[in-house]
XYZ file of C-alpha atoms in Angstrom:
742
model
C -17.112 -22.494 22.350
C -18.485 -21.239 19.025
C -15.954 -21.089 16.199
C -15.255 -17.440 15.459
C -14.466 -15.971 12.059
C -12.419 -12.884 11.220
C -12.239 -11.614 7.644
C -8.824 -10.239 6.662
C -8.761 -8.168 3.477
C -6.108 -8.692 0.856
C -5.377 -5.241 -0.547
C -2.452 -3.670 -2.407
C 1.152 -2.507 -2.297
C 2.985 -2.400 1.053
C 0.045 -3.556 3.235
C -0.391 -6.625 1.025
C 3.322 -7.434 1.190
C 3.259 -7.075 4.969
C 0.284 -9.437 5.187
C 2.341 -12.135 3.456
C 4.576 -12.085 6.525
C 2.006 -11.390 9.252
C -1.002 -13.442 8.197
C 0.616 -16.898 8.563
C 1.480 -15.965 12.156
C -2.023 -14.690 12.909
C -3.570 -17.840 11.427
C -1.276 -20.191 13.353
C -1.764 -18.405 16.669
C -5.515 -17.879 16.445
C -6.225 -21.447 15.400
C -5.707 -22.174 19.096
C -8.299 -19.557 20.031
C -10.947 -21.209 17.880
C -10.759 -18.461 15.267
C -10.756 -18.977 11.521
C -9.151 -16.270 9.362
C -10.785 -15.813 5.950
C -8.898 -13.751 3.358
C -10.999 -11.676 0.932
C -9.234 -10.168 -2.085
C -10.397 -6.568 -2.562
C -7.185 -5.367 -4.200
C -7.378 -3.236 -7.317
C -6.406 -6.201 -9.513
C -8.838 -8.463 -7.677
C -11.668 -5.978 -8.179
C -10.893 -5.706 -11.902
C -10.958 -9.485 -12.296
C -14.173 -9.823 -10.291
C -15.903 -7.126 -12.342
C -14.892 -8.775 -15.620
C -15.346 -12.421 -14.710
C -17.311 -12.956 -17.928
C -14.148 -12.151 -19.917
C -12.099 -14.826 -18.135
C -11.815 -18.592 -18.590
C -13.406 -20.638 -15.805
C -10.087 -21.527 -14.207
C -9.102 -17.853 -13.852
C -12.331 -16.412 -12.474
C -12.123 -14.277 -9.330
C -14.962 -14.302 -6.770
C -16.499 -10.891 -6.133
C -15.274 -10.545 -2.569
C -16.274 -6.894 -2.354
C -19.890 -7.713 -3.229
C -19.879 -10.449 -0.591
C -18.443 -8.045 1.993
C -21.106 -5.490 1.080
C -23.698 -8.049 2.183
C -21.801 -9.161 5.285
C -21.254 -5.694 6.791
C -25.034 -5.328 6.885
C -25.407 -8.492 8.963
C -24.940 -8.793 12.752
C -21.668 -10.214 13.995
C -19.468 -9.521 10.981
C -15.830 -9.012 12.000
C -13.523 -7.484 9.373
C -9.930 -6.277 9.508
C -9.568 -3.941 6.541
C -6.120 -2.872 5.339
C -5.494 0.200 3.147
C -6.265 -0.338 -0.510
C -5.574 1.593 -3.702
C -8.257 4.150 -4.549
C -7.396 4.021 -8.196
C -6.836 6.959 -10.475
C -7.093 6.348 -14.231
C -3.293 5.934 -14.637
C -3.248 3.329 -11.859
C -6.240 1.531 -13.382
C -4.677 1.359 -16.841
C -1.359 0.162 -15.385
C -3.122 -2.602 -13.452
C -5.070 -3.654 -16.548
C -1.869 -3.905 -18.601
C -0.196 -6.000 -15.906
C -3.145 -8.399 -15.812
C -3.205 -8.629 -19.608
C 0.528 -9.368 -19.638
C -0.158 -12.216 -17.201
C -2.686 -13.710 -19.607
C -5.928 -12.347 -18.167
C -8.043 -11.183 -21.148
C -9.609 -8.178 -19.423
C -10.594 -5.339 -21.774
C -8.766 -2.042 -22.142
C -10.183 0.954 -20.296
C -11.919 3.201 -22.861
C -10.923 6.614 -21.568
C -12.730 8.392 -24.427
C -15.566 6.053 -25.479
C -16.448 6.153 -29.177
C -19.238 3.552 -29.225
C -22.125 2.490 -26.938
C -20.178 -0.684 -26.116
C -17.163 1.338 -24.997
C -19.416 3.588 -22.924
C -20.791 0.487 -21.167
C -17.258 -0.727 -20.526
C -16.326 2.626 -19.008
C -19.341 2.409 -16.697
C -18.264 -1.064 -15.586
C -14.771 0.187 -14.826
C -16.247 3.053 -12.770
C -17.005 0.474 -10.069
C -13.258 -0.035 -9.711
C -12.043 3.562 -9.910
C -11.513 5.852 -6.944
C -12.887 5.143 -3.501
C -14.738 2.035 -4.644
C -14.121 0.004 -1.489
C -14.546 2.193 1.573
C -18.084 3.502 0.935
C -19.246 -0.090 0.457
C -17.699 -1.421 3.659
C -18.305 1.529 5.958
C -21.742 0.582 7.248
C -20.927 2.409 10.446
C -19.303 5.612 11.636
C -15.623 5.907 12.485
C -13.953 5.968 15.889
C -10.352 6.721 14.939
C -7.642 7.283 17.528
C -4.195 6.253 18.639
C -4.176 3.244 20.939
C -3.223 4.276 24.475
C 0.057 2.322 24.312
C 0.971 3.949 20.988
C 0.354 7.485 22.245
C 2.204 6.838 25.500
C 5.187 5.527 23.549
C 5.109 8.556 21.215
C 5.252 10.946 24.154
C 8.205 9.100 25.689
C 9.939 8.566 22.356
C 8.948 11.519 20.133
C 9.621 11.131 16.426
C 12.437 13.178 14.905
C 10.794 14.331 11.667
C 9.539 17.745 12.820
C 11.418 20.663 11.283
C 11.339 24.151 12.831
C 9.359 26.960 11.269
C 11.826 29.689 10.213
C 12.249 32.486 12.737
C 12.866 34.863 9.833
C 9.323 34.279 8.611
C 7.602 32.205 5.962
C 5.603 33.159 2.874
C 3.841 29.788 2.901
C 0.077 30.081 2.803
C -3.060 28.262 1.711
C -4.968 29.942 -1.104
C -8.548 29.192 -2.137
C -11.347 30.576 -4.261
C -13.640 33.239 -2.819
C -16.657 32.668 -5.070
C -18.233 30.236 -7.532
C -16.739 27.195 -5.794
C -18.538 24.212 -4.245
C -18.808 26.006 -0.902
C -20.387 29.106 -2.377
C -22.880 27.296 -4.606
C -23.991 24.581 -2.217
C -27.702 24.017 -1.619
C -29.055 21.587 0.942
C -32.470 20.242 1.940
C -33.853 17.594 4.255
C -35.965 15.193 2.197
C -39.569 15.269 3.350
C -40.670 11.803 2.285
C -39.332 8.758 0.487
C -39.547 8.988 -3.276
C -37.794 8.187 -6.527
C -35.809 11.013 -8.113
C -33.610 11.732 -11.108
C -30.948 14.265 -12.119
C -31.603 16.160 -15.358
C -29.725 18.710 -17.424
C -32.011 21.393 -18.878
C -30.181 23.264 -21.671
C -31.009 26.852 -22.488
C -32.684 25.523 -25.618
C -33.851 21.987 -26.325
C -35.089 19.006 -24.362
C -33.910 17.896 -20.943
C -31.253 15.173 -20.733
C -31.431 12.616 -17.910
C -28.009 12.359 -16.279
C -28.990 9.953 -13.502
C -32.174 7.947 -13.333
C -33.869 6.295 -10.388
C -32.434 7.657 -7.167
C -34.393 6.136 -4.290
C -34.479 8.931 -1.723
C -35.279 8.280 1.936
C -37.307 10.298 4.390
C -35.262 12.731 6.512
C -31.984 12.288 4.614
C -29.891 15.388 3.855
C -29.499 16.120 0.133
C -26.887 18.506 -1.248
C -25.983 19.847 -4.658
C -23.133 22.171 -5.579
C -21.237 23.389 -8.629
C -17.629 24.325 -9.352
C -17.526 27.007 -12.046
C -14.565 26.010 -14.186
C -13.922 29.434 -15.683
C -13.658 30.873 -12.179
C -11.451 27.924 -11.258
C -9.091 28.566 -14.171
C -8.960 32.297 -13.407
C -8.102 31.407 -9.815
C -5.292 29.074 -10.905
C -3.865 31.752 -13.223
C -3.825 34.304 -10.413
C -2.009 31.909 -8.079
C 0.730 31.318 -10.639
C 1.434 35.036 -10.388
C 1.277 34.964 -6.574
C 3.752 32.080 -6.312
C 6.128 33.710 -8.774
C 5.904 37.073 -7.037
C 6.670 35.544 -3.634
C 9.417 33.290 -5.040
C 7.598 30.346 -3.554
C 6.799 26.921 -4.950
C 3.377 26.310 -6.429
C 1.682 23.193 -5.069
C -1.786 21.810 -5.796
C -3.572 19.769 -3.131
C -6.612 17.721 -4.148
C -7.849 14.170 -3.602
C -8.135 12.701 -7.072
C -8.345 9.188 -5.623
C -11.344 9.510 -3.311
C -13.091 12.284 -5.300
C -12.550 10.232 -8.423
C -14.838 12.261 -10.728
C -14.474 15.867 -9.611
C -10.852 16.202 -8.518
C -9.055 14.751 -11.575
C -10.973 17.333 -13.633
C -9.905 20.143 -11.285
C -6.346 18.783 -11.479
C -6.480 18.794 -15.276
C -7.607 22.431 -15.389
C -4.557 23.412 -13.339
C -2.240 21.585 -15.738
C -4.019 23.267 -18.659
C -3.582 26.737 -17.173
C 0.082 26.049 -16.435
C 0.698 24.978 -20.048
C -1.759 27.388 -21.678
C 0.652 28.727 -24.297
C 1.730 25.230 -25.330
C -1.857 24.028 -25.617
C -2.877 27.081 -27.619
C -0.018 26.471 -30.043
C -0.590 22.731 -30.636
C -4.323 22.064 -30.119
C -4.808 19.631 -33.014
C -1.588 17.690 -32.445
C -2.344 17.102 -28.764
C -6.001 16.309 -29.459
C -5.027 13.753 -32.101
C -2.683 12.114 -29.584
C -5.542 11.858 -27.075
C -3.657 13.788 -24.396
C -5.773 13.889 -21.244
C -4.488 16.524 -18.847
C -6.683 15.094 -16.082
C -3.988 12.415 -15.951
C -1.278 15.019 -15.483
C 1.889 16.161 -17.221
C 2.993 12.535 -17.422
C 0.206 11.812 -19.910
C 1.449 14.632 -22.132
C 5.063 13.466 -21.909
C 4.170 9.851 -22.653
C 1.976 10.574 -25.674
C 4.277 13.001 -27.458
C 6.745 10.100 -27.738
C 4.634 8.964 -30.714
C 5.371 12.133 -32.677
C 8.012 12.559 -35.369
C 11.358 13.335 -33.766
C 11.546 16.987 -34.826
C 8.034 17.827 -33.652
C 8.501 15.892 -30.409
C 11.774 17.672 -29.626
C 10.187 21.018 -30.371
C 7.354 20.365 -27.914
C 9.796 19.093 -25.272
C 11.751 22.334 -25.657
C 8.533 24.314 -25.193
C 7.691 22.290 -22.082
C 11.128 23.093 -20.626
C 10.643 26.750 -21.494
C 7.274 26.728 -19.724
C 8.883 25.335 -16.580
C 11.444 28.140 -16.759
C 8.875 30.923 -17.232
C 6.299 29.724 -14.711
C 6.811 29.570 -10.939
C 8.724 26.563 -9.651
C 6.490 23.605 -8.848
C 6.748 21.479 -5.729
C 8.370 18.136 -6.469
C 7.313 14.583 -5.729
C 10.735 13.222 -6.703
C 13.390 15.855 -7.386
C 15.939 13.308 -8.642
C 13.556 12.018 -11.306
C 12.016 15.389 -12.155
C 8.531 14.312 -11.067
C 6.491 17.377 -10.184
C 3.339 18.020 -8.178
C 1.442 18.125 -11.500
C 2.785 14.894 -13.018
C 0.075 12.496 -11.828
C -3.194 13.295 -10.023
C -2.639 10.488 -7.501
C 0.912 11.550 -6.552
C -0.070 14.373 -4.187
C -3.071 13.634 -1.975
C -4.186 16.476 0.266
C -4.673 14.534 3.491
C -1.044 13.336 3.350
C 0.597 16.313 1.608
C -0.669 19.167 3.803
C 0.441 17.582 7.111
C 3.900 17.114 5.617
C 4.059 20.834 4.829
C 3.276 21.564 8.492
C 5.792 18.970 9.670
C 8.504 20.340 7.361
C 8.260 23.917 8.641
C 5.917 25.167 5.907
C 8.005 23.813 3.045
C 7.970 21.334 0.188
C 10.810 19.938 -1.938
C 12.012 21.965 -4.927
C 13.765 20.807 -8.113
C 17.181 21.083 -6.415
C 16.046 18.655 -3.716
C 15.848 21.396 -1.083
C 12.949 22.536 1.066
C 11.264 25.791 0.057
C 8.176 27.794 1.054
C 5.068 27.014 -0.958
C 1.764 28.479 -2.042
C -0.590 25.587 -1.269
C -3.492 25.718 -3.707
C -6.747 24.178 -2.417
C -9.465 25.554 -4.683
C -12.645 24.887 -2.708
C -13.231 26.794 0.544
C -15.073 24.020 2.377
C -11.964 22.730 4.167
C -9.046 24.764 2.806
C -9.202 27.253 5.652
C -8.444 24.720 8.406
C -4.953 24.201 6.996
C -4.367 27.943 6.873
C -5.333 28.082 10.579
C -2.594 25.538 11.359
C -0.039 27.473 9.305
C -0.928 30.714 11.106
C -0.666 28.950 14.467
C 2.813 27.644 13.601
C 3.961 31.054 12.389
C 2.822 32.534 15.711
C 3.925 29.773 18.100
C 6.507 27.680 16.281
C 6.581 23.976 15.516
C 4.598 21.445 17.554
C 6.458 19.206 19.991
C 5.523 15.508 19.713
C 6.854 14.974 23.234
C 4.116 17.149 24.734
C 1.285 17.250 22.177
C -2.221 16.381 23.252
C -4.086 13.733 21.310
C -6.795 14.525 18.750
C -9.089 11.576 18.071
C -11.971 11.582 15.622
C -15.560 10.464 15.381
C -16.342 10.558 11.679
C -19.693 10.612 9.895
C -19.275 8.082 7.108
C -21.941 5.379 7.485
C -24.061 4.583 4.431
C -21.811 6.543 2.047
C -22.338 9.791 3.956
C -20.951 12.893 2.222
C -19.271 11.019 -0.623
C -18.552 14.230 -2.508
C -17.357 14.096 -6.098
C -16.591 10.380 -6.031
C -19.569 8.653 -7.490
C -22.365 8.400 -10.027
C -23.967 11.685 -9.012
C -21.089 13.906 -10.185
C -21.250 15.259 -13.739
C -19.580 17.685 -16.119
C -22.193 20.114 -17.481
C -22.666 19.350 -21.208
C -23.684 22.965 -21.927
C -25.100 26.151 -20.468
C -28.322 25.580 -18.575
C -29.635 24.171 -15.303
C -29.058 20.805 -13.608
C -32.083 19.811 -11.576
C -32.889 17.147 -9.011
C -36.462 16.123 -9.830
C -38.796 13.858 -7.840
C -41.209 11.294 -9.299
C -44.023 13.876 -9.292
C -41.935 16.197 -11.507
C -41.280 18.589 -8.639
C -37.849 20.234 -8.624
C -36.103 19.505 -5.310
C -33.004 21.576 -6.120
C -31.550 23.317 -9.170
C -28.076 24.569 -10.054
C -27.274 26.951 -12.910
C -24.280 25.686 -14.879
C -22.011 26.701 -17.725
C -20.354 24.308 -20.155
C -17.737 22.194 -18.381
C -18.815 23.088 -14.841
C -18.583 20.275 -12.266
C -21.925 19.410 -10.663
C -22.068 17.110 -7.675
C -24.809 15.767 -5.478
C -24.357 13.917 -2.226
C -26.545 12.266 0.374
C -26.308 11.796 4.132
C -28.757 9.402 5.746
C -30.575 10.321 8.937
C -29.751 6.943 10.487
C -26.046 7.637 10.000
C -26.325 11.093 11.607
C -28.168 9.710 14.651
C -25.512 7.047 15.150
C -22.713 9.608 14.678
C -24.114 11.856 17.415
C -24.480 8.849 19.725
C -20.904 7.726 19.049
C -19.539 11.226 19.669
C -21.267 11.357 23.051
C -20.064 7.855 23.912
C -16.454 8.807 23.224
C -16.787 11.980 25.298
C -18.221 9.921 28.164
C -15.486 7.273 27.877
C -12.573 9.749 27.776
C -13.740 12.876 29.594
C -12.325 14.965 26.730
C -14.322 17.738 25.035
C -16.174 16.643 21.898
C -16.289 19.297 19.175
C -18.661 19.096 16.213
C -16.883 20.853 13.315
C -19.836 22.481 11.518
C -20.197 25.834 9.776
C -23.686 27.439 9.871
C -22.679 29.569 6.863
C -22.414 26.434 4.743
C -25.702 24.994 3.458
C -24.981 21.320 4.216
C -23.571 22.001 7.673
C -26.583 24.142 8.572
C -28.857 21.122 7.998
C -26.537 18.879 10.012
C -26.484 21.391 12.887
C -30.283 21.262 13.013
C -30.144 17.482 13.345
C -27.342 17.514 15.930
C -29.321 19.969 18.056
C -32.362 17.711 17.749
C -30.526 14.488 18.655
C -28.203 15.667 21.452
C -31.098 15.995 23.960
C -31.991 12.346 23.348
C -28.823 11.340 25.216
C -27.443 11.931 28.698
C -24.882 14.690 28.179
C -24.639 15.681 31.836
C -21.087 16.557 32.809
C -19.872 16.369 29.232
C -18.146 19.186 27.349
C -19.895 19.283 23.948
C -19.356 22.088 21.416
C -20.521 22.993 17.926
C -17.938 25.221 16.226
C -17.045 26.313 12.719
C -14.057 24.366 11.361
C -11.807 27.421 11.827
C -12.964 27.924 15.425
C -12.683 24.206 16.108
C -9.146 24.144 14.749
C -8.101 27.100 16.913
C -9.701 25.502 19.989
C -8.063 22.137 19.278
C -4.602 23.545 18.536
C -4.670 25.485 21.792
C -5.386 22.285 23.701
C -2.806 20.329 21.675
C -0.083 22.781 22.707
C -1.197 22.444 26.340
C -0.944 18.651 26.135
C -4.709 18.191 26.397
C -6.812 15.715 24.442
C -9.743 16.653 22.208
C -12.325 14.671 20.227
C -13.063 16.016 16.754
C -16.557 15.035 15.616
C -16.646 15.664 11.893
C -18.109 14.817 8.531
C -16.561 12.295 6.189
C -14.001 14.435 4.364
C -12.746 16.216 7.481
C -12.481 12.785 9.111
C -10.123 11.825 6.306
C -8.081 15.012 6.592
C -7.806 15.273 10.381
C -6.965 11.607 10.902
C -3.856 12.150 8.814
C -3.022 15.672 9.990
C -2.814 15.096 13.733
C -1.316 11.566 13.705
C 1.452 12.660 11.321
C 2.322 15.486 13.724
C 1.817 13.475 16.923
C 3.133 10.050 15.915
C 5.116 10.721 12.749
C 2.693 8.655 10.665
C -1.016 7.962 10.370
C -0.322 4.261 9.815
C -0.199 3.808 13.599
C -3.795 4.859 14.111
C -6.573 2.562 15.284
C -9.845 2.913 13.400
C -12.856 1.145 14.854
C -16.107 1.190 12.870
C -18.992 -0.166 14.957
C -21.321 -1.465 12.242
C -24.920 -0.231 12.378
C -26.270 -3.796 12.352
C -23.777 -5.043 14.928
C -20.279 -6.356 14.427
C -17.237 -4.295 13.583
C -14.934 -3.116 10.833
C -11.383 -2.489 12.010
C -9.403 -0.336 9.588
C -5.636 -0.230 9.744
C -3.099 2.410 8.901
C -3.077 4.730 5.925
C -1.840 3.768 2.494
C -0.612 7.131 1.202
C 3.069 6.224 1.556
C 2.635 2.613 0.414
C 3.926 3.149 -3.166
C 7.237 4.573 -1.923
C 7.603 1.631 0.449
C 7.132 -0.827 -2.409
C 9.623 1.076 -4.543
C 12.260 0.776 -1.809
C 11.439 -2.910 -1.274
C 11.893 -3.729 -4.964
C 15.154 -1.763 -5.127
C 16.714 -2.742 -1.789
C 14.735 -5.657 -0.356
C 13.780 -3.513 2.641
C 10.090 -3.003 3.522
C 9.656 -0.131 5.943
C 5.844 -0.440 6.146
C 4.790 -0.277 9.804
C 2.166 -2.955 10.560
C 1.425 -1.492 13.984
C -2.033 -0.550 12.698
C -2.706 -4.201 11.899
C -1.389 -5.359 15.279
C -3.564 -2.816 17.081
C -6.672 -3.540 15.003
C -6.478 -7.217 15.808
C -6.951 -6.497 19.539
C -10.496 -5.016 19.335
C -11.328 -7.559 16.628
C -10.529 -10.316 19.117
C -12.501 -8.490 21.795
C -15.488 -8.430 19.442
C -15.125 -12.165 18.765
C -15.073 -12.778 22.512
C -18.200 -10.680 23.035
C -20.228 -11.893 20.057
C -19.359 -15.587 20.278
C -18.706 -16.062 23.986
C -15.134 -16.952 23.042
C -13.029 -16.566 26.190
C -9.881 -17.660 24.364
C -10.317 -14.786 21.898
C -10.347 -12.340 24.808
C -7.217 -13.981 26.239
C -5.347 -13.762 22.935
C -6.437 -10.124 22.565
C -5.117 -9.162 26.014
C -1.851 -10.984 25.340
C -1.416 -9.185 22.020
C -2.171 -5.815 23.624
C 0.592 -6.403 26.185
C 2.911 -7.624 23.417
C 2.387 -4.392 21.474
C 3.452 -2.360 24.507
C 6.630 -4.434 24.878
C 7.297 -4.198 21.137
C 7.124 -0.401 21.288
C 9.195 -0.106 24.454
C 11.905 -2.308 22.938
C 12.035 -0.187 19.770
C 11.292 -2.942 17.286
C 9.457 -0.779 14.739
C 10.726 -0.897 11.140
C 13.614 1.351 10.249
C 13.711 3.424 7.074
C 17.232 2.197 6.227
C 18.306 -0.964 4.456
C 20.128 -3.587 6.532
C 18.235 -2.475 9.633
C 15.058 -4.019 11.020
C 12.191 -3.872 8.536
C 8.560 -5.002 8.504
C 9.509 -8.677 8.618
C 11.700 -8.178 11.663
C 9.001 -6.168 13.399
C 6.503 -8.945 12.776
C 8.925 -11.513 14.181
C 9.153 -9.563 17.427
C 5.372 -9.227 17.691
C 5.169 -13.015 17.325
C 7.872 -13.489 19.979
C 6.302 -11.132 22.518
C 2.782 -12.450 21.834
C 3.929 -16.042 22.349
C 5.716 -15.042 25.564
C 2.568 -13.417 26.938
C 0.482 -16.481 26.122
C 3.106 -18.726 27.735
C 3.291 -16.576 30.888
C -0.460 -16.422 31.603
C -2.201 -18.880 33.935
C -5.833 -18.418 32.860
C -5.774 -21.207 30.277
C -3.444 -24.181 30.828
C -3.995 -25.616 27.344
C -2.901 -22.347 25.718
C 0.021 -22.065 28.142
C 1.237 -25.564 27.294
C 0.959 -24.909 23.537
C 2.794 -21.598 23.532
C 5.501 -22.242 26.147
C 7.649 -24.262 23.712
C 6.849 -21.804 20.910
C 8.035 -18.854 22.986
C 11.135 -20.829 24.010
C 11.962 -21.734 20.406
C 11.491 -18.184 19.159
C 13.648 -16.778 21.960
C 16.427 -19.328 21.470
C 16.499 -18.721 17.717
C 16.166 -14.922 17.904
C 19.704 -14.252 16.664
C 19.478 -16.744 13.780
C 16.078 -15.453 12.684
C 17.201 -11.810 12.863
C 20.259 -12.745 10.777
C 18.045 -14.432 8.153
C 15.770 -11.394 7.929
C 18.655 -8.935 7.557
C 20.413 -11.170 5.029
C 17.318 -10.974 2.809
C 17.910 -7.250 2.391
C 20.284 -5.318 0.186
C 19.445 -6.409 -3.350
C 16.736 -6.018 -5.943
C 13.567 -8.044 -5.414
C 11.253 -9.597 -7.988
C 7.751 -10.481 -6.790
C 6.310 -11.010 -10.252
C 4.221 -7.870 -10.475
C 3.146 -4.676 -8.784
C -0.652 -4.764 -8.827
C -0.945 -8.573 -9.001
C 2.284 -10.045 -7.633
C 2.957 -13.775 -7.719
C 1.962 -15.322 -4.335
C 4.838 -17.818 -4.230
C 7.458 -15.208 -5.133
C 5.985 -12.801 -2.571
C 5.992 -15.430 0.174
C 9.598 -16.338 -0.610
C 10.737 -12.759 -0.004
C 8.385 -11.930 2.875
C 9.132 -15.168 4.789
C 12.891 -15.570 4.250
C 13.722 -17.295 7.566
C 13.327 -21.121 7.420
C 13.721 -21.413 11.196
C 11.010 -18.844 11.919
C 8.674 -20.343 9.320
C 9.069 -23.829 10.743
C 8.204 -22.695 14.273
C 5.130 -20.785 13.094
C 3.890 -23.411 10.655
C 4.310 -26.209 13.206
C 1.618 -24.484 15.307
């Protein structure tokens, strides 16, 4: 038997804490399946340290695990379990840097407003850490994301209780979006004719061209897109929606993705804050400029920096801020008790998690009194805003969804080779003046051009032909495997989608689609079609681009299962091998907050448990490892028992939490391995383990509950101390001894 290797990623926040409990069990069990578990640190702090290794003493250097993984996912046989990681906003980055500096790591400060060439170089280095820096690198395959059969079956039998009814008296909740001069309206798209080298240039109305991006190596047949958000139109739109929300006595809520779209969306966020506080900004322009207030970082940046002012001036501005909140429409709240609004931090409200919660909560968000209230959900760009409005209209017409009867919506997502990475990378720019931004090839031919005004947001993205071919193939494979309709969500009125439709129509005939139900629909039509089937209890496969993949794989799981953390995401790598993504990290910060306050971690590691099953199946297939297959089947059965016995983490302190859930997975997994008769060696090893775990169940459960109820110190948030973390995440000596003895 060939020794198999599975790479387990060390990430951030709640998933990282949960790994401190789960990973010792996985290692001890799988040692007896001939599997080695390698841990690669791709956490935010780990990425900072790896990127600035030259600033660190030799004994504190961090290997660049992300760079190593980038190589491995392009090699056959790579097997990675990837947990959710922080896609860092600037406030998160600066907080992580400070924590590392306080721990004695001499990493440099982040130069938010570079004043010298050296600071500009530093900012460019940090850009490799900001935003969605991990996923595009690792996703060398397209996504097959769905609920495991056992998870969906359990959800139907035991529906979650979080759904709130839509009011019979009616709701003023609606999604609002721009109708012109947004990314959707300005988008241009071409299929590249031949491989070449290109560059992005800004051509001002007067003067020489400025190179914004040099040396883009374009490939034959890839889809190229450019688009522009006109910021004056954006600000006018925001101003109009303030009036709408106030007139309808609804909350105002802004829904962007400033983590993944790390360049474009923080800027769009900042413009909303600026419009909201227009009078204040007009009154104190020099004072706020001298303080370095950056509204892209939210109201919190303003509140923090005015603390430096003389008391009288500071108090005057605070009074004006309070007056602004009184005169403007009420804002949706992130934390009503602490006064944290939707506009406080760009990373606090992320569209793929926030919009499903509005649907779940009957079209409402939390107001400053801590009560639910209708909201005007502001999603500026039209590309995907309308799908959420379709769901809202469906709920107004038919009422809330019933998790006990809902059909399943799985997803095949186009994401291989950084497909459709809009607004998140080195091809997104703020226009330095009025003029034209052009994509030029190495023969000085203009491939595409966009007229811009000062401050407009220009973005370019690429989608490789190889990725599209594989995506179509995967969509057909899932339709064949399930018998469910597969719907390509593509809008012929949108430039990019029109090019993708041409390719889908060219590649579908290359496969056997006989007997399959394949559709190409606009996102609005696809949503209507899917919602109709969902209400009938029928399953549907959504076949979408990268951003819709992100949105839909939170929307439907949150409604169906109560959380997207229970989803299984399989990424068959283009070169062979697999990437198995677990859960969703949007709620991870709140989980950590509760853990530090109460010693209770409610993170659900079901995604990790489920991901390990196909990872073991891959090890069995690639390495001829029969024991891996056996351990995978045993774990799959254990997950079913775990769900049936209701051992998922509770939200309340002094009830079962993540550590208790992981104990029961270990117990049921050991029992399955002890009960099987395929492998006598494994049976003999795990029979006493299962017996010991069962006999000590009460004592272990008591240890795990006793660890709850008080404040917890793990020595840091972004870079916690490993020994302190292990102490709190493995608080049962009896359980630890049984596991470690393996």
